[in-house]
Short mmCIF file of C-alpha atoms in Angstrom, two decimals:
data_model
loop_
_atom_site.label_atom_id
_atom_site.label_comp_id
_atom_site.label_asym_id
_atom_site.label_seq_id
_atom_site.Cartn_x
_atom_site.Cartn_y
_atom_site.Cartn_z
CA UNK A 18 27.81 -120.74 -99.87
CA UNK A 19 25.80 -122.67 -98.27
CA UNK A 20 26.42 -123.24 -93.98
CA UNK A 21 25.34 -126.52 -92.85
CA UNK A 22 24.98 -127.40 -88.71
CA UNK A 23 28.23 -127.70 -87.43
CA UNK A 24 29.49 -128.01 -84.09
CA UNK A 25 29.59 -124.68 -82.99
CA UNK A 26 27.09 -123.23 -85.49
CA UNK A 27 24.27 -120.59 -84.26
CA UNK A 28 20.88 -121.61 -85.28
CA UNK A 29 17.91 -120.39 -85.68
CA UNK A 30 14.70 -122.56 -85.65
CA UNK A 31 11.13 -123.67 -85.39
CA UNK A 32 10.86 -127.29 -83.54
CA UNK A 33 8.40 -129.21 -82.22
CA UNK A 34 8.43 -132.41 -79.76
CA UNK A 35 5.45 -134.92 -80.40
CA UNK A 36 4.72 -138.12 -78.55
CA UNK A 37 3.73 -141.14 -80.65
CA UNK A 38 0.45 -140.41 -80.39
CA UNK A 39 1.02 -137.39 -81.63
CA UNK A 40 0.21 -135.10 -79.14
CA UNK A 41 2.19 -132.19 -78.52
CA UNK A 42 4.52 -131.39 -76.07
CA UNK A 43 6.02 -128.37 -76.91
CA UNK A 44 6.14 -126.35 -80.00
CA UNK A 45 7.59 -122.93 -81.34
CA UNK A 46 5.88 -123.11 -84.95
CA UNK A 47 3.41 -120.51 -84.18
CA UNK A 48 5.71 -118.38 -82.20
CA UNK A 49 8.94 -117.00 -82.06
CA UNK A 50 11.81 -119.24 -83.30
CA UNK A 51 14.35 -120.50 -81.16
CA UNK A 52 18.36 -119.89 -81.24
CA UNK A 53 20.74 -122.36 -80.03
CA UNK A 54 24.28 -122.88 -80.27
CA UNK A 55 24.82 -126.37 -81.39
CA UNK A 56 27.34 -127.60 -78.36
CA UNK A 57 26.66 -125.65 -75.57
CA UNK A 58 25.15 -127.97 -73.71
CA UNK A 59 21.16 -126.35 -74.00
CA UNK A 60 20.29 -129.28 -75.73
CA UNK A 61 20.70 -132.58 -75.32
CA UNK A 62 23.05 -134.52 -77.58
CA UNK A 63 20.51 -136.27 -79.11
CA UNK A 64 18.46 -134.05 -80.22
CA UNK A 65 21.76 -131.87 -81.40
CA UNK A 66 23.12 -134.98 -83.24
CA UNK A 67 20.14 -135.17 -85.91
CA UNK A 68 20.70 -131.29 -86.62
CA UNK A 69 24.31 -132.20 -88.24
CA UNK A 70 24.42 -131.40 -91.61
CA UNK A 71 20.94 -129.59 -92.18
CA UNK A 72 20.75 -126.62 -93.63
CA UNK A 73 19.05 -123.59 -94.07
CA UNK A 74 15.42 -124.06 -95.34
CA UNK A 75 15.41 -127.84 -93.94
CA UNK A 76 12.53 -129.41 -92.59
CA UNK A 77 12.84 -132.44 -90.53
CA UNK A 78 11.18 -135.11 -88.45
CA UNK A 79 13.50 -137.65 -86.11
CA UNK A 80 13.02 -139.63 -83.84
CA UNK A 81 14.33 -139.99 -80.39
CA UNK A 82 14.91 -142.73 -78.61
CA UNK A 83 14.92 -142.54 -74.80
CA UNK A 84 18.06 -143.45 -74.73
CA UNK A 85 19.51 -140.49 -76.79
CA UNK A 86 16.57 -138.18 -74.81
CA UNK A 87 15.40 -138.23 -71.81
CA UNK A 88 16.63 -141.52 -70.30
CA UNK A 89 14.40 -144.64 -69.62
CA UNK A 90 12.27 -144.89 -66.56
CA UNK A 91 13.96 -145.74 -63.09
CA UNK A 92 11.58 -147.95 -60.95
CA UNK A 93 14.40 -146.32 -58.20
CA UNK A 94 12.89 -143.00 -59.15
CA UNK A 95 9.31 -143.33 -57.75
CA UNK A 96 9.37 -143.12 -54.12
CA UNK A 97 6.66 -143.67 -51.22
CA UNK A 98 6.32 -141.57 -48.48
CA UNK A 99 4.09 -141.40 -45.21
CA UNK A 100 0.66 -139.47 -46.11
CA UNK A 101 1.90 -137.03 -42.84
CA UNK A 102 4.59 -135.90 -44.36
CA UNK A 103 2.65 -133.87 -46.36
CA UNK A 104 0.68 -130.66 -45.28
CA UNK A 105 -2.82 -132.04 -43.82
CA UNK A 106 -4.66 -129.71 -46.00
CA UNK A 107 -2.85 -130.35 -48.94
CA UNK A 108 -4.92 -131.03 -51.95
CA UNK A 109 -3.56 -134.43 -53.16
CA UNK A 110 -4.18 -135.67 -57.09
CA UNK A 111 -2.84 -137.91 -59.44
CA UNK A 112 -0.87 -136.05 -61.51
CA UNK A 113 -0.19 -133.32 -59.06
CA UNK A 114 3.31 -132.03 -59.24
CA UNK A 115 5.38 -131.61 -56.22
CA UNK A 116 8.51 -129.62 -55.51
CA UNK A 117 10.88 -131.27 -52.97
CA UNK A 118 14.55 -130.44 -51.68
CA UNK A 119 16.82 -132.51 -52.52
CA UNK A 120 20.23 -133.26 -50.13
CA UNK A 121 21.68 -129.81 -51.88
CA UNK A 122 18.69 -128.04 -51.25
CA UNK A 123 18.36 -128.00 -55.31
CA UNK A 124 14.68 -128.41 -56.38
CA UNK A 125 13.34 -131.21 -57.73
CA UNK A 126 9.92 -131.99 -58.87
CA UNK A 127 8.04 -135.32 -58.34
CA UNK A 128 4.42 -135.84 -59.93
CA UNK A 129 2.39 -137.76 -58.07
CA UNK A 130 1.27 -141.42 -59.24
CA UNK A 131 -1.25 -142.82 -56.17
CA UNK A 132 -1.78 -141.70 -52.49
CA UNK A 133 -4.29 -142.88 -49.85
CA UNK A 134 -4.75 -141.90 -46.16
CA UNK A 135 -1.16 -143.77 -45.09
CA UNK A 136 0.87 -143.37 -48.08
CA UNK A 137 1.78 -140.98 -51.26
CA UNK A 138 3.86 -142.59 -53.90
CA UNK A 139 5.66 -139.98 -56.55
CA UNK A 140 7.45 -140.49 -59.61
CA UNK A 141 10.62 -138.52 -60.08
CA UNK A 142 11.57 -139.42 -63.20
CA UNK A 143 11.33 -137.06 -65.84
CA UNK A 144 8.19 -137.31 -67.25
CA UNK A 145 9.40 -137.91 -70.72
CA UNK A 146 11.74 -140.76 -69.48
CA UNK A 147 11.06 -144.14 -71.60
CA UNK A 148 8.99 -142.20 -74.64
CA UNK A 149 9.84 -142.43 -78.39
CA UNK A 150 10.25 -138.47 -78.79
CA UNK A 151 9.77 -137.07 -82.33
CA UNK A 152 11.58 -134.29 -83.16
CA UNK A 153 10.23 -131.93 -85.88
CA UNK A 154 12.63 -129.34 -86.61
CA UNK A 155 12.72 -126.32 -89.55
CA UNK A 156 16.39 -124.57 -89.80
CA UNK A 157 15.82 -120.96 -90.16
CA UNK A 158 18.72 -119.86 -90.69
CA UNK A 159 22.88 -121.16 -89.92
CA UNK A 160 25.73 -119.00 -88.77
CA UNK A 161 29.33 -119.62 -88.21
CA UNK A 162 30.95 -119.81 -84.84
#
């Protein structure tokens, strides 16, 4: 009997995440397959849902909308800081990822989107926020919980 993917199942799979323009965000097709347990919280529910019912050997590509993936970009997550709050010798560049500490002292990465001599604009949205993700998956094995 062929086991189908269900809550609690242990999966071994290859996957690729791509943007609509075809650029690859992440892929393990050329490497070691990933293992996960469906519903254990390590994969966003929007990425788990399409896997339900698949069986070993199946290969599919799903479109994950922002609401099911990394959320919409939130303009409130873009902050402007005075330039002097950054080290004077820091080489700022658009696209540079800078780590900050939040109120609980947890690491919070942000991407510099603009800067001048007076201020620095940092985007704390997830880099994939607001984007459709093409989720290609090949199920290699499905084991019961």
